[in-house]
Amino acid sequence: MKTVKIGGTNWTSSNVALGIMRMGTLAVADCARAIEAAHAAGINFFDSADIYGNDPVLGRGSSEIHFGQALKQTGLSRDDFYFQSKAGLYANADNKITRYDSSRDHLLKAVDGILQRTGVEYLDSLVIHRPDALMDPAEVAVAFDKLQASGKVRHFGVSNFNPAQVALLQSALSQRLLVDQVQFGLKHTGMIDYDFHTNMTDDGSINHDGGLLDYCRLHQMTIQTWSPFQYGTFAGTFINNDRFPKLNDQLAQLATKYQVSKNAIALAWILRHPARMQVLIGTMNPTHIADSAAGSDITLTRQEWYDLYLAAGNELP
């Protein structure tokens, strides 16, 4: 398993992380097996959010409850892993988002809830889950200072923020924002499509995110990629999907060459980019965790990377 320095600091982690969103519906024993499989594959970074899981009995945040219980079964110590969680979303009983909240009181309360549910002593990183139109950077700064001074949170980041939003928040903080967590993968390539279509007038030339990729590289922010095997946002996986025959044929050829799974090749495609991203995988299947994580050690050739990009339905001008 290769590593990445988070946010250009000396904080070094596996460049593949396991997201625990789906733990809320699993038996604790199955969660423990997923954690153990990740650890065996070299993954030492777990990503969560206080909104993950809505068990009928445990309520909202059940993924973190199960994660904490499963950790005890694994016997892993706190020094064996990094733990990151996100805060700032509200959802109703039907899982429909009803508001974003980056207020001081909410962030402080959210962290206390995360620590209580998981049973961990501190967060290695707290991430604001979505841009909040009512966000007051000065208020967020007070919350971050309190959380860091208390030892509850060591580092901070954002998710789904564009460059202007990052810069606005960063202007008020005493801490550096180390990560921006966004969707990226072979069927969600907007961050790089724009680069190829500079000074053109086709759809690919539309700048949807304010040049996020270049901004993060210039400011040494680690891009954490969520849903790397999904098409659309949550439409489904493109792996072994009959809707994407060319992409799957290309993935299969390279999987055979490197003697790994298609998932590993799709993951290796992300990590081949020089931005030194960190890929968040969300499967709870121990075999799939190991299969996907194997992509960390594969370095695709330049032509293989571009062949996959084209097979995914993209064009080069």
C-alpha atoms as a PDB file:
ATOM      1  CA  MET A   1       0.000   0.000   0.000  1.00  0.00           C
ATOM      2  CA  LYS A   2       1.420   3.343  -1.056  1.00  0.00           C
ATOM      3  CA  THR A   3       1.049   6.408   1.115  1.00  0.00           C
ATOM      4  CA  VAL A   4       0.205  10.078   0.735  1.00  0.00           C
ATOM      5  CA  LYS A   5       1.115  13.111   2.809  1.00  0.00           C
ATOM      6  CA  ILE A   6      -2.194  14.690   3.749  1.00  0.00           C
ATOM      7  CA  GLY A   7      -2.303  18.344   2.798  1.00  0.00           C
ATOM      8  CA  GLY A   8       1.425  18.441   2.095  1.00  0.00           C
ATOM      9  CA  THR A   9       2.164  17.962   5.806  1.00  0.00           C
ATOM     10  CA  ASN A  10       4.115  15.185   7.481  1.00  0.00           C
ATOM     11  CA  TRP A  11       0.830  13.423   8.254  1.00  0.00           C
ATOM     12  CA  THR A  12       1.340  10.290   6.156  1.00  0.00           C
ATOM     13  CA  SER A  13      -1.517   7.886   5.504  1.00  0.00           C
ATOM     14  CA  SER A  14      -2.460   5.103   3.125  1.00  0.00           C
ATOM     15  CA  ASN A  15      -3.562   6.526  -0.202  1.00  0.00           C
ATOM     16  CA  VAL A  16      -6.674   4.357  -0.024  1.00  0.00           C
ATOM     17  CA  ALA A  17      -9.185   4.934   2.769  1.00  0.00           C
ATOM     18  CA  LEU A  18     -12.305   3.057   3.813  1.00  0.00           C
ATOM     19  CA  GLY A  19     -15.574   4.969   4.107  1.00  0.00           C
ATOM     20  CA  ILE A  20     -17.945   3.558   6.708  1.00  0.00           C
ATOM     21  CA  MET A  21     -21.257   4.939   5.397  1.00  0.00           C
ATOM     22  CA  ARG A  22     -22.721   1.457   4.872  1.00  0.00           C
ATOM     23  CA  MET A  23     -21.854   0.137   8.340  1.00  0.00           C
ATOM     24  CA  GLY A  24     -25.117   1.412   9.791  1.00  0.00           C
ATOM     25  CA  THR A  25     -27.113  -1.450   8.275  1.00  0.00           C
ATOM     26  CA  LEU A  26     -24.624  -4.266   8.948  1.00  0.00           C
ATOM     27  CA  ALA A  27     -24.159  -6.589  11.879  1.00  0.00           C
ATOM     28  CA  VAL A  28     -21.289  -5.466  14.067  1.00  0.00           C
ATOM     29  CA  ALA A  29     -19.395  -8.670  13.315  1.00  0.00           C
ATOM     30  CA  ASP A  30     -19.544  -7.884   9.601  1.00  0.00           C
ATOM     31  CA  CYS A  31     -18.285  -4.355  10.296  1.00  0.00           C
ATOM     32  CA  ALA A  32     -15.376  -5.823  12.231  1.00  0.00           C
ATOM     33  CA  ARG A  33     -14.491  -8.082   9.295  1.00  0.00           C
ATOM     34  CA  ALA A  34     -14.486  -5.079   6.970  1.00  0.00           C
ATOM     35  CA  ILE A  35     -12.175  -3.157   9.298  1.00  0.00           C
ATOM     36  CA  GLU A  36      -9.846  -6.145   9.607  1.00  0.00           C
ATOM     37  CA  ALA A  37      -9.781  -6.623   5.831  1.00  0.00           C
ATOM     38  CA  ALA A  38      -8.897  -2.971   5.352  1.00  0.00           C
ATOM     39  CA  HIS A  39      -6.137  -3.171   7.946  1.00  0.00           C
ATOM     40  CA  ALA A  40      -4.746  -6.331   6.352  1.00  0.00           C
ATOM     41  CA  ALA A  41      -4.685  -4.573   2.966  1.00  0.00           C
ATOM     42  CA  GLY A  42      -2.640  -1.710   4.418  1.00  0.00           C
ATOM     43  CA  ILE A  43      -5.476   0.800   4.812  1.00  0.00           C
ATOM     44  CA  ASN A  44      -5.034   2.884   7.955  1.00  0.00           C
ATOM     45  CA  PHE A  45      -7.526   5.694   7.260  1.00  0.00           C
ATOM     46  CA  PHE A  46     -11.270   5.522   7.969  1.00  0.00           C
ATOM     47  CA  ASP A  47     -13.729   8.177   6.820  1.00  0.00           C
ATOM     48  CA  SER A  48     -17.165   8.814   8.289  1.00  0.00           C
ATOM     49  CA  ALA A  49     -19.868  11.454   8.731  1.00  0.00           C
ATOM     50  CA  ASP A  50     -22.225  12.063  11.600  1.00  0.00           C
ATOM     51  CA  ILE A  51     -25.177  11.596   9.238  1.00  0.00           C
ATOM     52  CA  TYR A  52     -24.187   8.097   8.084  1.00  0.00           C
ATOM     53  CA  GLY A  53     -26.635   5.372   9.004  1.00  0.00           C
ATOM     54  CA  ASN A  54     -30.202   5.662  10.236  1.00  0.00           C
ATOM     55  CA  ASP A  55     -30.980   2.447  12.067  1.00  0.00           C
ATOM     56  CA  PRO A  56     -34.613   2.137  13.238  1.00  0.00           C
ATOM     57  CA  VAL A  57     -33.414   1.488  16.787  1.00  0.00           C
ATOM     58  CA  LEU A  58     -30.101   3.345  16.999  1.00  0.00           C
ATOM     59  CA  GLY A  59     -31.224   6.312  14.928  1.00  0.00           C
ATOM     60  CA  ARG A  60     -29.093   8.717  12.909  1.00  0.00           C
ATOM     61  CA  GLY A  61     -25.360   8.046  13.137  1.00  0.00           C
ATOM     62  CA  SER A  62     -25.701   4.277  13.449  1.00  0.00           C
ATOM     63  CA  SER A  63     -22.707   3.726  11.151  1.00  0.00           C
ATOM     64  CA  GLU A  64     -20.465   5.372  13.725  1.00  0.00           C
ATOM     65  CA  ILE A  65     -22.023   3.362  16.547  1.00  0.00           C
ATOM     66  CA  HIS A  66     -21.359   0.134  14.679  1.00  0.00           C
ATOM     67  CA  PHE A  67     -17.857   1.278  13.773  1.00  0.00           C
ATOM     68  CA  GLY A  68     -17.023   1.929  17.416  1.00  0.00           C
ATOM     69  CA  GLN A  69     -18.428  -1.424  18.523  1.00  0.00           C
ATOM     70  CA  ALA A  70     -16.632  -3.226  15.704  1.00  0.00           C
ATOM     71  CA  LEU A  71     -13.318  -1.609  16.604  1.00  0.00           C
ATOM     72  CA  LYS A  72     -13.499  -3.207  20.028  1.00  0.00           C
ATOM     73  CA  GLN A  73     -13.976  -6.604  18.415  1.00  0.00           C
ATOM     74  CA  THR A  74     -10.946  -6.169  16.158  1.00  0.00           C
ATOM     75  CA  GLY A  75      -8.524  -5.381  18.942  1.00  0.00           C
ATOM     76  CA  LEU A  76      -6.955  -2.554  16.936  1.00  0.00           C
ATOM     77  CA  SER A  77      -5.490   0.237  19.032  1.00  0.00           C
ATOM     78  CA  ARG A  78      -6.113   3.939  18.380  1.00  0.00           C
ATOM     79  CA  ASP A  79      -2.527   4.209  17.125  1.00  0.00           C
ATOM     80  CA  ASP A  80      -3.258   1.744  14.318  1.00  0.00           C
ATOM     81  CA  PHE A  81      -5.506   4.039  12.290  1.00  0.00           C
ATOM     82  CA  TYR A  82      -6.567   7.574  11.418  1.00  0.00           C
ATOM     83  CA  PHE A  83     -10.200   8.533  11.817  1.00  0.00           C
ATOM     84  CA  GLN A  84     -11.933  11.370  10.021  1.00  0.00           C
ATOM     85  CA  SER A  85     -15.563  12.405  10.218  1.00  0.00           C
ATOM     86  CA  LYS A  86     -17.723  15.029   8.594  1.00  0.00           C
ATOM     87  CA  ALA A  87     -20.414  17.292  10.027  1.00  0.00           C
ATOM     88  CA  GLY A  88     -22.869  19.874   8.782  1.00  0.00           C
ATOM     89  CA  LEU A  89     -25.777  17.998   7.138  1.00  0.00           C
ATOM     90  CA  TYR A  90     -29.309  17.528   8.428  1.00  0.00           C
ATOM     91  CA  ALA A  91     -31.662  14.917   6.994  1.00  0.00           C
ATOM     92  CA  ASN A  92     -35.235  13.937   7.791  1.00  0.00           C
ATOM     93  CA  ALA A  93     -36.568  10.431   8.385  1.00  0.00           C
ATOM     94  CA  ASP A  94     -36.791   9.867   4.616  1.00  0.00           C
ATOM     95  CA  ASN A  95     -33.070  10.691   4.260  1.00  0.00           C
ATOM     96  CA  LYS A  96     -33.840  13.933   2.461  1.00  0.00           C
ATOM     97  CA  ILE A  97     -31.359  16.702   3.244  1.00  0.00           C
ATOM     98  CA  THR A  98     -33.231  19.610   4.829  1.00  0.00           C
ATOM     99  CA  ARG A  99     -30.404  22.018   5.650  1.00  0.00           C
ATOM    100  CA  TYR A 100     -26.671  22.555   6.015  1.00  0.00           C
ATOM    101  CA  ASP A 101     -25.259  23.884   9.279  1.00  0.00           C
ATOM    102  CA  SER A 102     -21.699  25.092   9.886  1.00  0.00           C
ATOM    103  CA  SER A 103     -22.543  27.162  12.948  1.00  0.00           C
ATOM    104  CA  ARG A 104     -20.194  27.142  15.921  1.00  0.00           C
ATOM    105  CA  ASP A 105     -22.686  25.423  18.225  1.00  0.00           C
ATOM    106  CA  HIS A 106     -23.538  22.744  15.713  1.00  0.00           C
ATOM    107  CA  LEU A 107     -19.909  21.875  14.939  1.00  0.00           C
ATOM    108  CA  LEU A 108     -19.028  21.639  18.630  1.00  0.00           C
ATOM    109  CA  LYS A 109     -22.057  19.483  19.365  1.00  0.00           C
ATOM    110  CA  ALA A 110     -21.456  17.327  16.297  1.00  0.00           C
ATOM    111  CA  VAL A 111     -17.916  16.441  17.329  1.00  0.00           C
ATOM    112  CA  ASP A 112     -19.049  15.480  20.815  1.00  0.00           C
ATOM    113  CA  GLY A 113     -21.646  13.207  19.244  1.00  0.00           C
ATOM    114  CA  ILE A 114     -19.126  11.609  16.908  1.00  0.00           C
ATOM    115  CA  LEU A 115     -16.701  10.876  19.728  1.00  0.00           C
ATOM    116  CA  GLN A 116     -19.476   9.458  21.904  1.00  0.00           C
ATOM    117  CA  ARG A 117     -20.857   7.187  19.162  1.00  0.00           C
ATOM    118  CA  THR A 118     -17.482   5.826  18.055  1.00  0.00           C
ATOM    119  CA  GLY A 119     -15.764   5.716  21.425  1.00  0.00           C
ATOM    120  CA  VAL A 120     -12.578   7.239  20.008  1.00  0.00           C
ATOM    121  CA  GLU A 121     -10.788   9.928  21.996  1.00  0.00           C
ATOM    122  CA  TYR A 122     -10.194  12.388  19.158  1.00  0.00           C
ATOM    123  CA  LEU A 123     -10.634  12.941  15.433  1.00  0.00           C
ATOM    124  CA  ASP A 124      -7.583  13.102  13.249  1.00  0.00           C
ATOM    125  CA  SER A 125      -9.616  15.311  10.941  1.00  0.00           C
ATOM    126  CA  LEU A 126     -12.974  17.073  10.961  1.00  0.00           C
ATOM    127  CA  VAL A 127     -14.440  17.950   7.569  1.00  0.00           C
ATOM    128  CA  ILE A 128     -17.323  20.322   6.849  1.00  0.00           C
ATOM    129  CA  HIS A 129     -19.579  18.129   4.745  1.00  0.00           C
ATOM    130  CA  ARG A 130     -21.101  20.671   2.334  1.00  0.00           C
ATOM    131  CA  PRO A 131     -20.873  24.411   1.654  1.00  0.00           C
ATOM    132  CA  ASP A 132     -23.372  26.250   3.839  1.00  0.00           C
ATOM    133  CA  ALA A 133     -24.849  29.449   2.356  1.00  0.00           C
ATOM    134  CA  LEU A 134     -25.210  30.783   5.913  1.00  0.00           C
ATOM    135  CA  MET A 135     -21.627  29.953   6.895  1.00  0.00           C
ATOM    136  CA  ASP A 136     -19.825  32.666   8.860  1.00  0.00           C
ATOM    137  CA  PRO A 137     -16.071  31.963   8.538  1.00  0.00           C
ATOM    138  CA  ALA A 138     -15.326  33.765  11.797  1.00  0.00           C
ATOM    139  CA  GLU A 139     -17.814  31.547  13.614  1.00  0.00           C
ATOM    140  CA  VAL A 140     -16.290  28.412  12.107  1.00  0.00           C
ATOM    141  CA  ALA A 141     -12.863  29.667  13.207  1.00  0.00           C
ATOM    142  CA  VAL A 142     -14.030  29.899  16.822  1.00  0.00           C
ATOM    143  CA  ALA A 143     -15.325  26.333  16.664  1.00  0.00           C
ATOM    144  CA  PHE A 144     -12.125  25.003  15.092  1.00  0.00           C
ATOM    145  CA  ASP A 145      -9.958  26.756  17.696  1.00  0.00           C
ATOM    146  CA  LYS A 146     -12.014  25.301  20.540  1.00  0.00           C
ATOM    147  CA  LEU A 147     -11.963  21.821  19.074  1.00  0.00           C
ATOM    148  CA  GLN A 148      -8.223  21.887  18.499  1.00  0.00           C
ATOM    149  CA  ALA A 149      -7.401  23.400  21.892  1.00  0.00           C
ATOM    150  CA  SER A 150      -9.496  20.745  23.628  1.00  0.00           C
ATOM    151  CA  GLY A 151      -7.666  17.954  21.813  1.00  0.00           C
ATOM    152  CA  LYS A 152     -10.861  16.685  20.223  1.00  0.00           C
ATOM    153  CA  VAL A 153      -9.756  17.422  16.640  1.00  0.00           C
ATOM    154  CA  ARG A 154      -6.239  17.579  15.225  1.00  0.00           C
ATOM    155  CA  HIS A 155      -6.774  18.675  11.606  1.00  0.00           C
ATOM    156  CA  PHE A 156      -9.521  20.201   9.468  1.00  0.00           C
ATOM    157  CA  GLY A 157     -10.832  20.084   5.929  1.00  0.00           C
ATOM    158  CA  VAL A 158     -13.867  20.546   3.713  1.00  0.00           C
ATOM    159  CA  SER A 159     -15.948  18.504   1.324  1.00  0.00           C
ATOM    160  CA  ASN A 160     -17.554  19.552  -1.962  1.00  0.00           C
ATOM    161  CA  PHE A 161     -16.186  23.125  -1.667  1.00  0.00           C
ATOM    162  CA  ASN A 162     -15.082  25.129  -4.699  1.00  0.00           C
ATOM    163  CA  PRO A 163     -11.854  27.206  -4.600  1.00  0.00           C
ATOM    164  CA  ALA A 164     -13.553  30.492  -3.675  1.00  0.00           C
ATOM    165  CA  GLN A 165     -15.394  28.822  -0.812  1.00  0.00           C
ATOM    166  CA  VAL A 166     -12.168  27.269   0.449  1.00  0.00           C
ATOM    167  CA  ALA A 167     -10.323  30.588   0.226  1.00  0.00           C
ATOM    168  CA  LEU A 168     -13.101  32.435   2.051  1.00  0.00           C
ATOM    169  CA  LEU A 169     -13.123  29.994   4.945  1.00  0.00           C
ATOM    170  CA  GLN A 170      -9.323  29.715   5.041  1.00  0.00           C
ATOM    171  CA  SER A 171      -9.032  33.494   5.385  1.00  0.00           C
ATOM    172  CA  ALA A 172     -10.556  33.321   8.867  1.00  0.00           C
ATOM    173  CA  LEU A 173      -8.784  30.224  10.181  1.00  0.00           C
ATOM    174  CA  SER A 174      -5.615  29.766  12.177  1.00  0.00           C
ATOM    175  CA  GLN A 175      -5.395  26.181  10.890  1.00  0.00           C
ATOM    176  CA  ARG A 176      -4.737  25.086   7.317  1.00  0.00           C
ATOM    177  CA  LEU A 177      -7.509  23.250   5.520  1.00  0.00           C
ATOM    178  CA  LEU A 178      -5.791  20.033   4.497  1.00  0.00           C
ATOM    179  CA  VAL A 179      -8.378  18.206   2.397  1.00  0.00           C
ATOM    180  CA  ASP A 180     -11.261  18.754   0.006  1.00  0.00           C
ATOM    181  CA  GLN A 181     -13.398  15.663  -0.466  1.00  0.00           C
ATOM    182  CA  VAL A 182     -15.121  15.541  -3.871  1.00  0.00           C
ATOM    183  CA  GLN A 183     -16.421  12.947  -6.299  1.00  0.00           C
ATOM    184  CA  PHE A 184     -13.942  11.821  -8.947  1.00  0.00           C
ATOM    185  CA  GLY A 185     -13.498   8.670 -10.993  1.00  0.00           C
ATOM    186  CA  LEU A 186     -13.644   7.311 -14.511  1.00  0.00           C
ATOM    187  CA  LYS A 187     -17.320   8.263 -14.911  1.00  0.00           C
ATOM    188  CA  HIS A 188     -17.075  11.549 -13.030  1.00  0.00           C
ATOM    189  CA  THR A 189     -14.211  13.392 -14.714  1.00  0.00           C
ATOM    190  CA  GLY A 190     -15.343  17.012 -14.716  1.00  0.00           C
ATOM    191  CA  MET A 191     -12.248  18.245 -12.884  1.00  0.00           C
ATOM    192  CA  ILE A 192     -10.008  17.215 -15.761  1.00  0.00           C
ATOM    193  CA  ASP A 193     -12.394  17.626 -18.707  1.00  0.00           C
ATOM    194  CA  TYR A 194     -12.243  21.390 -18.290  1.00  0.00           C
ATOM    195  CA  ASP A 195      -8.442  21.364 -18.520  1.00  0.00           C
ATOM    196  CA  PHE A 196      -8.526  19.634 -21.904  1.00  0.00           C
ATOM    197  CA  HIS A 197     -11.046  22.084 -23.368  1.00  0.00           C
ATOM    198  CA  THR A 198      -9.468  25.424 -22.494  1.00  0.00           C
ATOM    199  CA  ASN A 199     -10.501  28.257 -24.833  1.00  0.00           C
ATOM    200  CA  MET A 200     -13.115  26.091 -26.528  1.00  0.00           C
ATOM    201  CA  THR A 201     -16.899  26.476 -26.686  1.00  0.00           C
ATOM    202  CA  ASP A 202     -18.116  22.882 -26.292  1.00  0.00           C
ATOM    203  CA  ASP A 203     -19.650  21.369 -23.161  1.00  0.00           C
ATOM    204  CA  GLY A 204     -16.256  20.174 -21.935  1.00  0.00           C
ATOM    205  CA  SER A 205     -15.034  23.754 -21.721  1.00  0.00           C
ATOM    206  CA  ILE A 206     -17.561  24.650 -19.018  1.00  0.00           C
ATOM    207  CA  ASN A 207     -15.812  25.329 -15.730  1.00  0.00           C
ATOM    208  CA  HIS A 208     -18.138  23.694 -13.224  1.00  0.00           C
ATOM    209  CA  ASP A 209     -15.947  23.876 -10.134  1.00  0.00           C
ATOM    210  CA  GLY A 210     -13.777  26.988 -10.434  1.00  0.00           C
ATOM    211  CA  GLY A 211     -10.592  25.125 -11.305  1.00  0.00           C
ATOM    212  CA  LEU A 212     -10.705  23.023  -8.139  1.00  0.00           C
ATOM    213  CA  LEU A 213      -8.040  20.529  -9.159  1.00  0.00           C
ATOM    214  CA  ASP A 214      -5.396  23.155  -9.926  1.00  0.00           C
ATOM    215  CA  TYR A 215      -6.329  25.139  -6.817  1.00  0.00           C
ATOM    216  CA  CYS A 216      -5.839  22.142  -4.547  1.00  0.00           C
ATOM    217  CA  ARG A 217      -2.492  21.346  -6.131  1.00  0.00           C
ATOM    218  CA  LEU A 218      -1.287  24.937  -5.793  1.00  0.00           C
ATOM    219  CA  HIS A 219      -2.353  25.075  -2.136  1.00  0.00           C
ATOM    220  CA  GLN A 220      -1.255  21.533  -1.265  1.00  0.00           C
ATOM    221  CA  MET A 221      -4.729  20.337  -0.350  1.00  0.00           C
ATOM    222  CA  THR A 222      -5.300  16.604  -0.650  1.00  0.00           C
ATOM    223  CA  ILE A 223      -8.254  15.706  -2.827  1.00  0.00           C
ATOM    224  CA  GLN A 224     -10.134  12.790  -1.302  1.00  0.00           C
ATOM    225  CA  THR A 225     -12.243  11.106  -3.979  1.00  0.00           C
ATOM    226  CA  TRP A 226     -15.610   9.691  -2.974  1.00  0.00           C
ATOM    227  CA  SER A 227     -17.719   7.186  -4.945  1.00  0.00           C
ATOM    228  CA  PRO A 228     -14.792   6.359  -7.272  1.00  0.00           C
ATOM    229  CA  PHE A 229     -16.659   3.502  -8.989  1.00  0.00           C
ATOM    230  CA  GLN A 230     -20.000   5.281  -9.440  1.00  0.00           C
ATOM    231  CA  TYR A 231     -21.476   6.876 -12.539  1.00  0.00           C
ATOM    232  CA  GLY A 232     -23.596   9.945 -12.034  1.00  0.00           C
ATOM    233  CA  THR A 233     -23.679  10.709  -8.330  1.00  0.00           C
ATOM    234  CA  PHE A 234     -25.411   7.726  -6.761  1.00  0.00           C
ATOM    235  CA  ALA A 235     -26.780   6.106  -9.930  1.00  0.00           C
ATOM    236  CA  GLY A 236     -24.757   2.911  -9.517  1.00  0.00           C
ATOM    237  CA  THR A 237     -21.391   1.405 -10.270  1.00  0.00           C
ATOM    238  CA  PHE A 238     -19.915   1.318 -13.766  1.00  0.00           C
ATOM    239  CA  ILE A 239     -17.955  -1.846 -12.957  1.00  0.00           C
ATOM    240  CA  ASN A 240     -19.461  -4.842 -14.831  1.00  0.00           C
ATOM    241  CA  ASN A 241     -22.314  -2.615 -15.983  1.00  0.00           C
ATOM    242  CA  ASP A 242     -23.678  -3.435 -19.446  1.00  0.00           C
ATOM    243  CA  ARG A 243     -24.252   0.279 -20.076  1.00  0.00           C
ATOM    244  CA  PHE A 244     -20.486   0.800 -20.349  1.00  0.00           C
ATOM    245  CA  PRO A 245     -19.086  -2.024 -22.514  1.00  0.00           C
ATOM    246  CA  LYS A 246     -16.048  -0.171 -23.884  1.00  0.00           C
ATOM    247  CA  LEU A 247     -14.937   0.917 -20.430  1.00  0.00           C
ATOM    248  CA  ASN A 248     -15.376  -2.549 -18.974  1.00  0.00           C
ATOM    249  CA  ASP A 249     -13.521  -4.143 -21.876  1.00  0.00           C
ATOM    250  CA  GLN A 250     -10.589  -1.800 -21.297  1.00  0.00           C
ATOM    251  CA  LEU A 251     -10.693  -2.405 -17.542  1.00  0.00           C
ATOM    252  CA  ALA A 252     -10.734  -6.161 -18.169  1.00  0.00           C
ATOM    253  CA  GLN A 253      -7.707  -6.022 -20.465  1.00  0.00           C
ATOM    254  CA  LEU A 254      -5.676  -4.118 -17.907  1.00  0.00           C
ATOM    255  CA  ALA A 255      -6.945  -6.260 -15.042  1.00  0.00           C
ATOM    256  CA  THR A 256      -5.618  -9.291 -16.891  1.00  0.00           C
ATOM    257  CA  LYS A 257      -2.295  -7.613 -17.575  1.00  0.00           C
ATOM    258  CA  TYR A 258      -1.754  -6.584 -13.958  1.00  0.00           C
ATOM    259  CA  GLN A 259      -3.510  -9.652 -12.503  1.00  0.00           C
ATOM    260  CA  VAL A 260      -5.905  -7.640 -10.375  1.00  0.00           C
ATOM    261  CA  SER A 261      -9.617  -6.780 -10.404  1.00  0.00           C
ATOM    262  CA  LYS A 262     -11.365  -4.143 -12.518  1.00  0.00           C
ATOM    263  CA  ASN A 263     -11.908  -2.138  -9.345  1.00  0.00           C
ATOM    264  CA  ALA A 264      -8.171  -2.069  -8.727  1.00  0.00           C
ATOM    265  CA  ILE A 265      -7.561  -0.694 -12.218  1.00  0.00           C
ATOM    266  CA  ALA A 266     -10.264   1.970 -11.788  1.00  0.00           C
ATOM    267  CA  LEU A 267      -8.654   2.961  -8.495  1.00  0.00           C
ATOM    268  CA  ALA A 268      -5.160   2.967 -10.033  1.00  0.00           C
ATOM    269  CA  TRP A 269      -6.474   5.336 -12.725  1.00  0.00           C
ATOM    270  CA  ILE A 270      -7.285   7.927 -10.055  1.00  0.00           C
ATOM    271  CA  LEU A 271      -3.981   7.501  -8.259  1.00  0.00           C
ATOM    272  CA  ARG A 272      -2.012   7.833 -11.510  1.00  0.00           C
ATOM    273  CA  HIS A 273      -2.851  11.542 -11.538  1.00  0.00           C
ATOM    274  CA  PRO A 274       0.080  13.580 -10.157  1.00  0.00           C
ATOM    275  CA  ALA A 275      -2.177  15.474  -7.728  1.00  0.00           C
ATOM    276  CA  ARG A 276      -1.524  12.627  -5.243  1.00  0.00           C
ATOM    277  CA  MET A 277      -5.142  12.061  -4.329  1.00  0.00           C
ATOM    278  CA  GLN A 278      -6.516   9.741  -1.677  1.00  0.00           C
ATOM    279  CA  VAL A 279      -9.269   7.360  -2.796  1.00  0.00           C
ATOM    280  CA  LEU A 280     -12.205   6.593  -0.487  1.00  0.00           C
ATOM    281  CA  ILE A 281     -13.780   3.194  -1.112  1.00  0.00           C
ATOM    282  CA  GLY A 282     -17.101   2.291   0.448  1.00  0.00           C
ATOM    283  CA  THR A 283     -17.538  -1.452   0.033  1.00  0.00           C
ATOM    284  CA  MET A 284     -18.022  -3.514   3.182  1.00  0.00           C
ATOM    285  CA  ASN A 285     -17.164  -6.785   1.435  1.00  0.00           C
ATOM    286  CA  PRO A 286     -13.747  -7.966   2.710  1.00  0.00           C
ATOM    287  CA  THR A 287     -12.858  -9.503  -0.653  1.00  0.00           C
ATOM    288  CA  HIS A 288     -13.783  -6.345  -2.540  1.00  0.00           C
ATOM    289  CA  ILE A 289     -11.824  -4.228  -0.068  1.00  0.00           C
ATOM    290  CA  ALA A 290      -8.688  -6.266  -0.751  1.00  0.00           C
ATOM    291  CA  ASP A 291      -9.337  -6.353  -4.507  1.00  0.00           C
ATOM    292  CA  SER A 292      -9.790  -2.597  -4.746  1.00  0.00           C
ATOM    293  CA  ALA A 293      -6.884  -1.742  -2.445  1.00  0.00           C
ATOM    294  CA  ALA A 294      -4.538  -3.681  -4.723  1.00  0.00           C
ATOM    295  CA  GLY A 295      -4.799  -0.762  -7.143  1.00  0.00           C
ATOM    296  CA  SER A 296      -2.650   1.317  -4.808  1.00  0.00           C
ATOM    297  CA  ASP A 297       0.458  -0.541  -5.957  1.00  0.00           C
ATOM    298  CA  ILE A 298      -0.220  -0.284  -9.693  1.00  0.00           C
ATOM    299  CA  THR A 299       1.197   2.519 -11.830  1.00  0.00           C
ATOM    300  CA  LEU A 300      -0.567   2.689 -15.162  1.00  0.00           C
ATOM    301  CA  THR A 301       1.343   3.886 -18.200  1.00  0.00           C
ATOM    302  CA  ARG A 302       0.380   7.239 -19.669  1.00  0.00           C
ATOM    303  CA  GLN A 303      -1.242   5.520 -22.646  1.00  0.00           C
ATOM    304  CA  GLU A 304      -3.207   3.160 -20.400  1.00  0.00           C
ATOM    305  CA  TRP A 305      -4.480   6.126 -18.403  1.00  0.00           C
ATOM    306  CA  TYR A 306      -5.641   7.916 -21.538  1.00  0.00           C
ATOM    307  CA  ASP A 307      -7.092   4.721 -23.021  1.00  0.00           C
ATOM    308  CA  LEU A 308      -9.316   4.379 -19.963  1.00  0.00           C
ATOM    309  CA  TYR A 309     -10.318   8.040 -20.118  1.00  0.00           C
ATOM    310  CA  LEU A 310     -11.400   7.624 -23.740  1.00  0.00           C
ATOM    311  CA  ALA A 311     -13.116   4.289 -23.079  1.00  0.00           C
ATOM    312  CA  ALA A 312     -15.191   6.000 -20.407  1.00  0.00           C
ATOM    313  CA  GLY A 313     -16.823   8.050 -23.185  1.00  0.00           C
ATOM    314  CA  ASN A 314     -14.628  11.138 -23.129  1.00  0.00           C
ATOM    315  CA  GLU A 315     -12.971  12.818 -26.095  1.00  0.00           C
ATOM    316  CA  LEU A 316      -9.688  14.605 -26.566  1.00  0.00           C
ATOM    317  CA  PRO A 317      -9.844  17.792 -28.668  1.00  0.00           C
END
